[in-house]
Amino acid sequence: MFQSRIPLPIPFPFLVKILLSTTMMTLSIGWSLSSEASSQESNQKINAVSIKLSARDLADLAQQTHQQVNQYRASANLSPLEFNAVISEQARIHSENMAQQTVKFGHNGFENRVEALEDEIAYRGVAENVAYNMGHRDPVSKAVQGWIASDGHRQNMTGDYSLTGIGVAKNHRGEYYFTQIFIREQ
């Protein structure tokens, strides 16, 4: 232990302890805040990558849905539907809104989606299918099979349409939401 030979009004060991404690606390808090900020920054980068991967995965699910619907149409000797990115954007927005519970599951706002497409596509007929499921190994097949089993949805799938757009979203509970819009061009 260090002993002072010069008398000080405040005991020197006490002063050293206070200075060392304050310095250590400052360094510790600064390091802690720095590591938290660094950790948050790192998590944001990871989340950004996850979001991009999720968007890509969801787009792949939309393509798989398109493929399965066209396979069903082929089994009924119908021509395939052409996948359209503009229509898919409207479908994706609706699926995301349902997944986030901004709108109730269903066809709420269908007229708005159709109106948004009017400037891009001249049409004679429009229809829409929606579905949601969770806990299934193959959410796409579950959605498409559900549509096939429903008279109204199946009519849309086999209707006289030429274009389609599909949007898929998944929420934090693991629920998948599907929207498919069908267009009969003029």
Tab-separated table of N, CA and C in Angstrom, residues 17-179:
chain	number	residue	atom	x	y	z
A	17	LYS	N	-8.639	7.016	-4.422
A	17	LYS	CA	-9.779	6.119	-4.673
A	17	LYS	C	-10.896	6.844	-5.405
A	18	ILE	N	-11.190	8.073	-4.990
A	18	ILE	CA	-12.246	8.846	-5.650
A	18	ILE	C	-11.877	9.136	-7.097
A	19	LEU	N	-10.651	9.591	-7.306
A	19	LEU	CA	-10.211	9.890	-8.673
A	19	LEU	C	-10.221	8.646	-9.546
A	20	LEU	N	-9.701	7.557	-9.023
A	20	LEU	CA	-9.688	6.308	-9.788
A	20	LEU	C	-11.102	5.811	-10.061
A	21	SER	N	-11.978	5.883	-9.081
A	21	SER	CA	-13.366	5.438	-9.254
A	21	SER	C	-14.062	6.267	-10.312
A	22	THR	N	-13.895	7.593	-10.229
A	22	THR	CA	-14.521	8.483	-11.201
A	22	THR	C	-13.998	8.212	-12.606
A	23	THR	N	-12.704	8.038	-12.727
A	23	THR	CA	-12.095	7.761	-14.028
A	23	THR	C	-12.598	6.429	-14.575
A	24	MET	N	-12.619	5.419	-13.724
A	24	MET	CA	-13.071	4.095	-14.163
A	24	MET	C	-14.548	4.129	-14.568
A	25	MET	N	-15.354	4.854	-13.797
A	25	MET	CA	-16.764	4.969	-14.105
A	25	MET	C	-16.959	5.664	-15.442
A	26	THR	N	-16.248	6.740	-15.664
A	26	THR	CA	-16.338	7.481	-16.920
A	26	THR	C	-15.927	6.598	-18.091
A	27	LEU	N	-14.816	5.909	-17.920
A	27	LEU	CA	-14.361	5.015	-18.989
A	27	LEU	C	-15.360	3.901	-19.216
A	28	SER	N	-15.883	3.341	-18.158
A	28	SER	CA	-16.833	2.239	-18.257
A	28	SER	C	-18.113	2.681	-18.942
A	29	ILE	N	-18.662	3.821	-18.520
A	29	ILE	CA	-19.889	4.325	-19.133
A	29	ILE	C	-19.638	4.670	-20.592
A	30	GLY	N	-18.561	5.345	-20.883
A	30	GLY	CA	-18.227	5.689	-22.266
A	30	GLY	C	-18.071	4.455	-23.122
A	31	TRP	N	-17.391	3.438	-22.595
A	31	TRP	CA	-17.213	2.198	-23.353
A	31	TRP	C	-18.539	1.495	-23.534
A	32	SER	N	-19.352	1.491	-22.480
A	32	SER	CA	-20.646	0.832	-22.535
A	32	SER	C	-21.536	1.490	-23.581
A	33	LEU	N	-21.618	2.825	-23.562
A	33	LEU	CA	-22.422	3.532	-24.546
A	33	LEU	C	-21.890	3.304	-25.943
A	34	SER	N	-20.574	3.319	-26.073
A	34	SER	CA	-19.956	3.094	-27.363
A	34	SER	C	-20.268	1.697	-27.873
A	35	SER	N	-20.179	0.698	-26.988
A	35	SER	CA	-20.444	-0.672	-27.435
A	35	SER	C	-21.924	-0.857	-27.737
A	36	GLU	N	-22.820	-0.170	-26.976
A	36	GLU	CA	-24.245	-0.250	-27.283
A	36	GLU	C	-24.531	0.357	-28.643
A	37	ALA	N	-23.953	1.519	-28.906
A	37	ALA	CA	-24.146	2.179	-30.198
A	37	ALA	C	-23.611	1.294	-31.309
A	38	SER	N	-22.445	0.726	-31.077
A	38	SER	CA	-21.855	-0.159	-32.073
A	38	SER	C	-22.735	-1.384	-32.275
A	39	SER	N	-23.267	-1.913	-31.185
A	39	SER	CA	-24.146	-3.077	-31.262
A	39	SER	C	-25.431	-2.727	-32.008
A	40	GLN	N	-26.009	-1.540	-31.701
A	40	GLN	CA	-27.214	-1.119	-32.397
A	40	GLN	C	-26.942	-0.933	-33.887
A	41	GLU	N	-25.817	-0.330	-34.205
A	41	GLU	CA	-25.448	-0.121	-35.605
A	41	GLU	C	-25.298	-1.465	-36.300
A	42	SER	N	-24.666	-2.400	-35.634
A	42	SER	CA	-24.480	-3.730	-36.190
A	42	SER	C	-25.818	-4.420	-36.396
A	43	ASN	N	-26.723	-4.308	-35.397
A	43	ASN	CA	-28.049	-4.908	-35.530
A	43	ASN	C	-28.829	-4.280	-36.667
A	44	GLN	N	-28.698	-2.951	-36.846
A	44	GLN	CA	-29.381	-2.297	-37.950
A	44	GLN	C	-28.892	-2.829	-39.278
A	45	LYS	N	-27.586	-3.050	-39.388
A	45	LYS	CA	-27.045	-3.609	-40.631
A	45	LYS	C	-27.576	-5.012	-40.850
A	46	ILE	N	-27.612	-5.819	-39.791
A	46	ILE	CA	-28.134	-7.179	-39.910
A	46	ILE	C	-29.600	-7.138	-40.296
A	47	ASN	N	-30.396	-6.260	-39.642
A	47	ASN	CA	-31.812	-6.151	-39.973
A	47	ASN	C	-32.007	-5.681	-41.406
A	48	ALA	N	-31.186	-4.759	-41.865
A	48	ALA	CA	-31.296	-4.293	-43.246
A	48	ALA	C	-31.053	-5.446	-44.212
A	49	VAL	N	-30.069	-6.275	-43.915
A	49	VAL	CA	-29.809	-7.445	-44.759
A	49	VAL	C	-30.976	-8.405	-44.683
A	50	SER	N	-31.504	-8.631	-43.474
A	50	SER	CA	-32.640	-9.530	-43.301
A	50	SER	C	-33.854	-9.033	-44.070
A	51	ILE	N	-34.079	-7.702	-44.027
A	51	ILE	CA	-35.208	-7.143	-44.748
A	51	ILE	C	-35.040	-7.389	-46.239
A	52	LYS	N	-33.851	-7.167	-46.762
A	52	LYS	CA	-33.617	-7.403	-48.180
A	52	LYS	C	-33.810	-8.873	-48.518
A	53	LEU	N	-33.287	-9.759	-47.686
A	53	LEU	CA	-33.461	-11.186	-47.933
A	53	LEU	C	-34.925	-11.567	-47.833
A	54	SER	N	-35.635	-11.008	-46.854
A	54	SER	CA	-37.052	-11.307	-46.695
A	54	SER	C	-37.839	-10.832	-47.903
A	55	ALA	N	-37.546	-9.643	-48.383
A	55	ALA	CA	-38.241	-9.125	-49.562
A	55	ALA	C	-37.993	-10.044	-50.752
A	56	ARG	N	-36.764	-10.507	-50.902
A	56	ARG	CA	-36.433	-11.422	-51.991
A	56	ARG	C	-37.174	-12.754	-51.808
A	57	ASP	N	-37.177	-13.247	-50.566
A	57	ASP	CA	-37.881	-14.499	-50.281
A	57	ASP	C	-39.370	-14.367	-50.551
A	58	LEU	N	-39.954	-13.232	-50.163
A	58	LEU	CA	-41.380	-13.014	-50.396
A	58	LEU	C	-41.677	-12.889	-51.884
A	59	ALA	N	-40.789	-12.262	-52.633
A	59	ALA	CA	-40.955	-12.178	-54.087
A	59	ALA	C	-40.881	-13.578	-54.700
A	60	ASP	N	-39.995	-14.420	-54.162
A	60	ASP	CA	-39.918	-15.814	-54.631
A	60	ASP	C	-41.218	-16.556	-54.343
A	61	LEU	N	-41.805	-16.303	-53.179
A	61	LEU	CA	-43.092	-16.940	-52.847
A	61	LEU	C	-44.187	-16.472	-53.805
A	62	ALA	N	-44.151	-15.205	-54.182
A	62	ALA	CA	-45.119	-14.691	-55.162
A	62	ALA	C	-44.936	-15.406	-56.504
A	63	GLN	N	-43.690	-15.600	-56.915
A	63	GLN	CA	-43.426	-16.316	-58.175
A	63	GLN	C	-43.892	-17.774	-58.090
A	64	GLN	N	-43.682	-18.404	-56.948
A	64	GLN	CA	-44.142	-19.786	-56.766
A	64	GLN	C	-45.666	-19.861	-56.821
A	65	THR	N	-46.320	-18.862	-56.247
A	65	THR	CA	-47.786	-18.801	-56.294
A	65	THR	C	-48.239	-18.672	-57.740
A	66	HIS	N	-47.590	-17.797	-58.472
A	66	HIS	CA	-47.904	-17.603	-59.892
A	66	HIS	C	-47.748	-18.921	-60.657
A	67	GLN	N	-46.662	-19.606	-60.400
A	67	GLN	CA	-46.399	-20.878	-61.073
A	67	GLN	C	-47.483	-21.916	-60.743
A	68	GLN	N	-47.861	-22.007	-59.478
A	68	GLN	CA	-48.878	-23.000	-59.097
A	68	GLN	C	-50.257	-22.665	-59.667
A	69	VAL	N	-50.586	-21.370	-59.697
A	69	VAL	CA	-51.866	-20.970	-60.292
A	69	VAL	C	-51.857	-21.304	-61.781
A	70	ASN	N	-50.744	-21.031	-62.462
A	70	ASN	CA	-50.668	-21.367	-63.892
A	70	ASN	C	-50.686	-22.873	-64.120
A	71	GLN	N	-50.107	-23.653	-63.226
A	71	GLN	CA	-50.195	-25.108	-63.338
A	71	GLN	C	-51.650	-25.560	-63.223
A	72	TYR	N	-52.377	-24.952	-62.307
A	72	TYR	CA	-53.794	-25.294	-62.170
A	72	TYR	C	-54.552	-24.890	-63.433
A	73	ARG	N	-54.271	-23.720	-63.965
A	73	ARG	CA	-54.930	-23.291	-65.196
A	73	ARG	C	-54.594	-24.244	-66.344
A	74	ALA	N	-53.354	-24.682	-66.414
A	74	ALA	CA	-52.956	-25.626	-67.473
A	74	ALA	C	-53.730	-26.937	-67.335
A	75	SER	N	-53.959	-27.379	-66.109
A	75	SER	CA	-54.714	-28.625	-65.902
A	75	SER	C	-56.160	-28.485	-66.373
A	76	ALA	N	-56.641	-27.237	-66.486
A	76	ALA	CA	-57.992	-26.967	-66.987
A	76	ALA	C	-57.947	-26.507	-68.446
A	77	ASN	N	-56.805	-26.731	-69.117
A	77	ASN	CA	-56.611	-26.345	-70.525
A	77	ASN	C	-56.804	-24.844	-70.766
A	78	LEU	N	-56.339	-24.050	-69.821
A	78	LEU	CA	-56.414	-22.593	-69.954
A	78	LEU	C	-55.018	-22.034	-70.184
A	79	SER	N	-54.960	-20.877	-70.865
A	79	SER	CA	-53.661	-20.244	-71.107
A	79	SER	C	-53.099	-19.684	-69.796
A	80	PRO	N	-51.773	-19.586	-69.717
A	80	PRO	CA	-51.161	-19.055	-68.481
A	80	PRO	C	-51.408	-17.559	-68.332
A	81	LEU	N	-51.387	-17.122	-67.092
A	81	LEU	CA	-51.482	-15.694	-66.787
A	81	LEU	C	-50.083	-15.095	-66.843
A	82	GLU	N	-49.977	-13.919	-67.435
A	82	GLU	CA	-48.694	-13.222	-67.490
A	82	GLU	C	-48.494	-12.457	-66.187
A	83	PHE	N	-47.331	-12.635	-65.575
A	83	PHE	CA	-47.003	-11.952	-64.309
A	83	PHE	C	-46.667	-10.502	-64.613
A	84	ASN	N	-47.268	-9.569	-63.864
A	84	ASN	CA	-47.085	-8.144	-64.110
A	84	ASN	C	-46.601	-7.460	-62.828
A	85	ALA	N	-45.490	-6.750	-62.921
A	85	ALA	CA	-44.873	-6.104	-61.756
A	85	ALA	C	-45.723	-4.958	-61.197
A	86	VAL	N	-46.394	-4.223	-62.057
A	86	VAL	CA	-47.223	-3.097	-61.598
A	86	VAL	C	-48.404	-3.624	-60.778
A	87	ILE	N	-49.033	-4.657	-61.266
A	87	ILE	CA	-50.153	-5.265	-60.533
A	87	ILE	C	-49.633	-5.875	-59.234
A	88	SER	N	-48.477	-6.513	-59.306
A	88	SER	CA	-47.890	-7.146	-58.120
A	88	SER	C	-47.600	-6.138	-57.021
A	89	GLU	N	-47.209	-4.926	-57.403
A	89	GLU	CA	-46.930	-3.891	-56.403
A	89	GLU	C	-48.192	-3.571	-55.604
A	90	GLN	N	-49.313	-3.442	-56.288
A	90	GLN	CA	-50.582	-3.182	-55.593
A	90	GLN	C	-50.963	-4.369	-54.699
A	91	ALA	N	-50.749	-5.575	-55.201
A	91	ALA	CA	-51.053	-6.776	-54.417
A	91	ALA	C	-50.147	-6.863	-53.186
A	92	ARG	N	-48.869	-6.527	-53.367
A	92	ARG	CA	-47.913	-6.580	-52.255
A	92	ARG	C	-48.291	-5.587	-51.163
A	93	ILE	N	-48.660	-4.391	-51.555
A	93	ILE	CA	-49.052	-3.366	-50.587
A	93	ILE	C	-50.248	-3.849	-49.771
A	94	HIS	N	-51.227	-4.437	-50.454
A	94	HIS	CA	-52.409	-4.922	-49.733
A	94	HIS	C	-52.038	-6.056	-48.770
A	95	SER	N	-51.195	-6.976	-49.215
A	95	SER	CA	-50.765	-8.069	-48.341
A	95	SER	C	-50.021	-7.530	-47.117
A	96	GLU	N	-49.155	-6.554	-47.328
A	96	GLU	CA	-48.422	-5.956	-46.208
A	96	GLU	C	-49.373	-5.263	-45.238
A	97	ASN	N	-50.361	-4.556	-45.777
A	97	ASN	CA	-51.340	-3.881	-44.915
A	97	ASN	C	-52.143	-4.884	-44.090
A	98	MET	N	-52.507	-5.996	-44.686
A	98	MET	CA	-53.227	-7.033	-43.922
A	98	MET	C	-52.311	-7.646	-42.878
A	99	ALA	N	-51.077	-7.938	-43.252
A	99	ALA	CA	-50.133	-8.563	-42.324
A	99	ALA	C	-49.869	-7.672	-41.120
A	100	GLN	N	-49.807	-6.361	-41.346
A	100	GLN	CA	-49.557	-5.409	-40.257
A	100	GLN	C	-50.850	-4.954	-39.591
A	101	GLN	N	-51.959	-5.507	-40.029
A	101	GLN	CA	-53.289	-5.196	-39.499
A	101	GLN	C	-53.655	-3.723	-39.665
A	102	THR	N	-53.135	-3.109	-40.718
A	102	THR	CA	-53.538	-1.754	-41.086
A	102	THR	C	-54.950	-1.806	-41.654
A	103	VAL	N	-55.243	-2.892	-42.364
A	103	VAL	CA	-56.597	-3.177	-42.852
A	103	VAL	C	-56.948	-4.595	-42.411
A	104	LYS	N	-58.235	-4.851	-42.325
A	104	LYS	CA	-58.683	-6.196	-41.957
A	104	LYS	C	-58.426	-7.144	-43.127
A	105	PHE	N	-58.285	-8.419	-42.797
A	105	PHE	CA	-58.124	-9.422	-43.835
A	105	PHE	C	-59.367	-9.389	-44.718
A	106	GLY	N	-59.153	-9.298	-46.007
A	106	GLY	CA	-60.272	-9.271	-46.941
A	106	GLY	C	-59.963	-8.389	-48.130
A	107	HIS	N	-61.028	-7.892	-48.731
A	107	HIS	CA	-60.906	-7.136	-49.975
A	107	HIS	C	-61.103	-5.630	-49.771
A	108	ASN	N	-61.006	-5.161	-48.535
A	108	ASN	CA	-61.151	-3.726	-48.273
A	108	ASN	C	-60.166	-2.945	-49.132
A	109	GLY	N	-60.661	-1.911	-49.785
A	109	GLY	CA	-59.799	-1.070	-50.616
A	109	GLY	C	-59.563	-1.617	-52.015
A	110	PHE	N	-60.290	-2.654	-52.400
A	110	PHE	CA	-60.105	-3.247	-53.731
A	110	PHE	C	-60.275	-2.193	-54.834
A	111	GLU	N	-61.308	-1.356	-54.693
A	111	GLU	CA	-61.558	-0.316	-55.701
A	111	GLU	C	-60.354	0.632	-55.824
A	112	ASN	N	-59.709	0.924	-54.703
A	112	ASN	CA	-58.528	1.803	-54.731
A	112	ASN	C	-57.366	1.144	-55.473
A	113	ARG	N	-57.201	-0.160	-55.284
A	113	ARG	CA	-56.124	-0.875	-55.992
A	113	ARG	C	-56.394	-0.868	-57.493
A	114	VAL	N	-57.646	-1.089	-57.860
A	114	VAL	CA	-58.011	-1.081	-59.276
A	114	VAL	C	-57.808	0.314	-59.857
A	115	GLU	N	-58.216	1.323	-59.110
A	115	GLU	CA	-58.048	2.705	-59.573
A	115	GLU	C	-56.572	3.048	-59.769
A	116	ALA	N	-55.714	2.542	-58.894
A	116	ALA	CA	-54.271	2.790	-59.018
A	116	ALA	C	-53.699	2.146	-60.282
A	117	LEU	N	-54.348	1.104	-60.762
A	117	LEU	CA	-53.868	0.407	-61.966
A	117	LEU	C	-54.410	1.019	-63.262
A	118	GLU	N	-55.479	1.812	-63.179
A	118	GLU	CA	-56.133	2.355	-64.372
A	118	GLU	C	-55.196	3.146	-65.273
A	119	ASP	N	-54.274	3.891	-64.688
A	119	ASP	CA	-53.358	4.704	-65.496
A	119	ASP	C	-52.340	3.846	-66.237
A	120	GLU	N	-52.092	2.657	-65.742
A	120	GLU	CA	-51.063	1.782	-66.310
A	120	GLU	C	-51.614	0.731	-67.268
A	121	ILE	N	-52.826	0.240	-66.979
A	121	ILE	CA	-53.360	-0.902	-67.724
A	121	ILE	C	-54.822	-0.652	-68.081
A	122	ALA	N	-55.131	-0.756	-69.375
A	122	ALA	CA	-56.524	-0.678	-69.815
A	122	ALA	C	-57.135	-2.067	-69.603
A	123	TYR	N	-58.248	-2.128	-68.895
A	123	TYR	CA	-58.812	-3.431	-68.555
A	123	TYR	C	-60.320	-3.468	-68.804
A	124	ARG	N	-60.819	-4.700	-68.947
A	124	ARG	CA	-62.257	-4.947	-69.074
A	124	ARG	C	-62.799	-5.656	-67.839
A	125	GLY	N	-61.934	-6.332	-67.123
A	125	GLY	CA	-62.385	-7.057	-65.943
A	125	GLY	C	-61.263	-7.199	-64.930
A	126	VAL	N	-61.646	-7.230	-63.670
A	126	VAL	CA	-60.670	-7.340	-62.586
A	126	VAL	C	-61.260	-8.218	-61.489
A	127	ALA	N	-60.407	-9.023	-60.877
A	127	ALA	CA	-60.828	-9.848	-59.740
A	127	ALA	C	-59.652	-9.951	-58.774
A	128	GLU	N	-59.948	-10.424	-57.576
A	128	GLU	CA	-58.908	-10.521	-56.552
A	128	GLU	C	-59.157	-11.731	-55.655
A	129	ASN	N	-58.092	-12.426	-55.321
A	129	ASN	CA	-58.104	-13.482	-54.314
A	129	ASN	C	-57.176	-13.069	-53.178
A	130	VAL	N	-57.570	-13.348	-51.954
A	130	VAL	CA	-56.695	-13.150	-50.800
A	130	VAL	C	-56.700	-14.431	-49.979
A	131	ALA	N	-55.599	-14.645	-49.262
A	131	ALA	CA	-55.486	-15.818	-48.388
A	131	ALA	C	-54.489	-15.499	-47.288
A	132	TYR	N	-54.595	-16.225	-46.192
A	132	TYR	CA	-53.543	-16.165	-45.174
A	132	TYR	C	-53.466	-17.507	-44.483
A	133	ASN	N	-52.280	-17.816	-44.001
A	133	ASN	CA	-52.069	-19.046	-43.249
A	133	ASN	C	-50.801	-18.899	-42.433
A	134	MET	N	-50.617	-19.833	-41.523
A	134	MET	CA	-49.389	-19.848	-40.735
A	134	MET	C	-49.133	-21.264	-40.242
A	135	GLY	N	-47.872	-21.542	-39.984
A	135	GLY	CA	-47.511	-22.828	-39.435
A	135	GLY	C	-47.459	-23.956	-40.448
A	136	HIS	N	-47.491	-23.621	-41.710
A	136	HIS	CA	-47.427	-24.649	-42.753
A	136	HIS	C	-46.044	-24.640	-43.390
A	137	ARG	N	-45.588	-25.798	-43.688
A	137	ARG	CA	-44.264	-25.936	-44.298
A	137	ARG	C	-44.214	-25.277	-45.668
A	138	ASP	N	-45.340	-25.327	-46.379
A	138	ASP	CA	-45.429	-24.759	-47.722
A	138	ASP	C	-46.621	-23.802	-47.771
A	139	PRO	N	-46.428	-22.561	-47.336
A	139	PRO	CA	-47.562	-21.627	-47.283
A	139	PRO	C	-48.162	-21.328	-48.663
A	140	VAL	N	-47.356	-21.407	-49.705
A	140	VAL	CA	-47.864	-21.138	-51.058
A	140	VAL	C	-48.884	-22.197	-51.460
A	141	SER	N	-48.515	-23.465	-51.339
A	141	SER	CA	-49.436	-24.545	-51.705
A	141	SER	C	-50.708	-24.500	-50.876
A	142	LYS	N	-50.565	-24.161	-49.602
A	142	LYS	CA	-51.736	-24.058	-48.721
A	142	LYS	C	-52.683	-22.979	-49.237
A	143	ALA	N	-52.157	-21.827	-49.628
A	143	ALA	CA	-52.988	-20.740	-50.147
A	143	ALA	C	-53.651	-21.140	-51.459
A	144	VAL	N	-52.865	-21.681	-52.385
A	144	VAL	CA	-53.411	-22.042	-53.703
A	144	VAL	C	-54.449	-23.158	-53.564
A	145	GLN	N	-54.178	-24.147	-52.733
A	145	GLN	CA	-55.159	-25.234	-52.529
A	145	GLN	C	-56.446	-24.695	-51.898
A	146	GLY	N	-56.307	-23.725	-51.006
A	146	GLY	CA	-57.492	-23.086	-50.417
A	146	GLY	C	-58.319	-22.370	-51.474
A	147	TRP	N	-57.651	-21.689	-52.395
A	147	TRP	CA	-58.367	-21.020	-53.478
A	147	TRP	C	-59.066	-22.032	-54.387
A	148	ILE	N	-58.388	-23.116	-54.689
A	148	ILE	CA	-58.977	-24.142	-55.557
A	148	ILE	C	-60.216	-24.740	-54.892
A	149	ALA	N	-60.192	-24.895	-53.583
A	149	ALA	CA	-61.313	-25.504	-52.852
A	149	ALA	C	-62.511	-24.561	-52.704
A	150	SER	N	-62.324	-23.286	-52.996
A	150	SER	CA	-63.397	-22.288	-52.857
A	150	SER	C	-63.943	-21.927	-54.231
A	151	ASP	N	-65.265	-22.054	-54.400
A	151	ASP	CA	-65.873	-21.787	-55.711
A	151	ASP	C	-65.524	-20.403	-56.263
A	152	GLY	N	-65.700	-19.365	-55.464
A	152	GLY	CA	-65.449	-18.004	-55.932
A	152	GLY	C	-63.987	-17.765	-56.283
A	153	HIS	N	-63.083	-18.251	-55.438
A	153	HIS	CA	-61.657	-18.086	-55.720
A	153	HIS	C	-61.236	-18.891	-56.951
A	154	ARG	N	-61.777	-20.096	-57.057
A	154	ARG	CA	-61.448	-20.939	-58.211
A	154	ARG	C	-61.941	-20.291	-59.506
A	155	GLN	N	-63.124	-19.653	-59.459
A	155	GLN	CA	-63.639	-18.950	-60.647
A	155	GLN	C	-62.677	-17.843	-61.074
A	156	ASN	N	-62.128	-17.136	-60.105
A	156	ASN	CA	-61.146	-16.098	-60.443
A	156	ASN	C	-59.910	-16.725	-61.084
A	157	MET	N	-59.457	-17.835	-60.518
A	157	MET	CA	-58.252	-18.500	-61.046
A	157	MET	C	-58.442	-18.993	-62.471
A	158	THR	N	-59.651	-19.411	-62.797
A	158	THR	CA	-59.911	-19.987	-64.121
A	158	THR	C	-60.651	-19.006	-65.038
A	159	GLY	N	-60.807	-17.772	-64.584
A	159	GLY	CA	-61.529	-16.775	-65.368
A	159	GLY	C	-60.776	-16.361	-66.618
A	160	ASP	N	-61.468	-15.573	-67.436
A	160	ASP	CA	-60.908	-15.087	-68.704
A	160	ASP	C	-60.005	-13.875	-68.443
A	161	TYR	N	-58.890	-14.124	-67.792
A	161	TYR	CA	-57.927	-13.083	-67.462
A	161	TYR	C	-56.613	-13.384	-68.170
A	162	SER	N	-55.827	-12.340	-68.421
A	162	SER	CA	-54.544	-12.534	-69.097
A	162	SER	C	-53.353	-12.093	-68.239
A	163	LEU	N	-53.575	-11.131	-67.334
A	163	LEU	CA	-52.495	-10.615	-66.488
A	163	LEU	C	-52.790	-10.908	-65.021
A	164	THR	N	-51.731	-11.021	-64.256
A	164	THR	CA	-51.900	-11.175	-62.816
A	164	THR	C	-50.745	-10.511	-62.086
A	165	GLY	N	-51.012	-10.188	-60.854
A	165	GLY	CA	-49.982	-9.695	-59.956
A	165	GLY	C	-50.208	-10.329	-58.600
A	166	ILE	N	-49.129	-10.676	-57.940
A	166	ILE	CA	-49.228	-11.377	-56.665
A	166	ILE	C	-48.300	-10.706	-55.662
A	167	GLY	N	-48.816	-10.505	-54.461
A	167	GLY	CA	-48.019	-9.957	-53.378
A	167	GLY	C	-48.136	-10.837	-52.150
A	168	VAL	N	-47.012	-11.090	-51.511
A	168	VAL	CA	-46.979	-11.923	-50.303
A	168	VAL	C	-46.291	-11.129	-49.198
A	169	ALA	N	-46.842	-11.221	-47.998
A	169	ALA	CA	-46.228	-10.570	-46.829
A	169	ALA	C	-46.288	-11.537	-45.657
A	170	LYS	N	-45.350	-11.358	-44.750
A	170	LYS	CA	-45.300	-12.183	-43.537
A	170	LYS	C	-45.127	-11.255	-42.350
A	171	ASN	N	-45.918	-11.462	-41.297
A	171	ASN	CA	-45.785	-10.599	-40.117
A	171	ASN	C	-44.960	-11.275	-39.027
A	172	HIS	N	-44.774	-10.575	-37.919
A	172	HIS	CA	-43.919	-11.061	-36.829
A	172	HIS	C	-44.496	-12.301	-36.144
A	173	ARG	N	-45.781	-12.575	-36.346
A	173	ARG	CA	-46.388	-13.783	-35.767
A	173	ARG	C	-46.186	-15.005	-36.659
A	174	GLY	N	-45.624	-14.778	-37.836
A	174	GLY	CA	-45.394	-15.882	-38.766
A	174	GLY	C	-46.560	-16.143	-39.700
A	175	GLU	N	-47.500	-15.206	-39.771
A	175	GLU	CA	-48.648	-15.350	-40.671
A	175	GLU	C	-48.260	-14.852	-42.059
A	176	TYR	N	-48.596	-15.645	-43.072
A	176	TYR	CA	-48.369	-15.265	-44.469
A	176	TYR	C	-49.680	-14.737	-45.044
A	177	TYR	N	-49.600	-13.619	-45.738
A	177	TYR	CA	-50.762	-13.034	-46.393
A	177	TYR	C	-50.490	-12.970	-47.895
A	178	PHE	N	-51.482	-13.405	-48.679
A	178	PHE	CA	-51.376	-13.462	-50.130
A	178	PHE	C	-52.480	-12.613	-50.746
A	179	THR	N	-52.125	-11.867	-51.772
A	179	THR	CA	-53.107	-11.157	-52.594
A	179	THR	C	-52.753	-11.441	-54.046
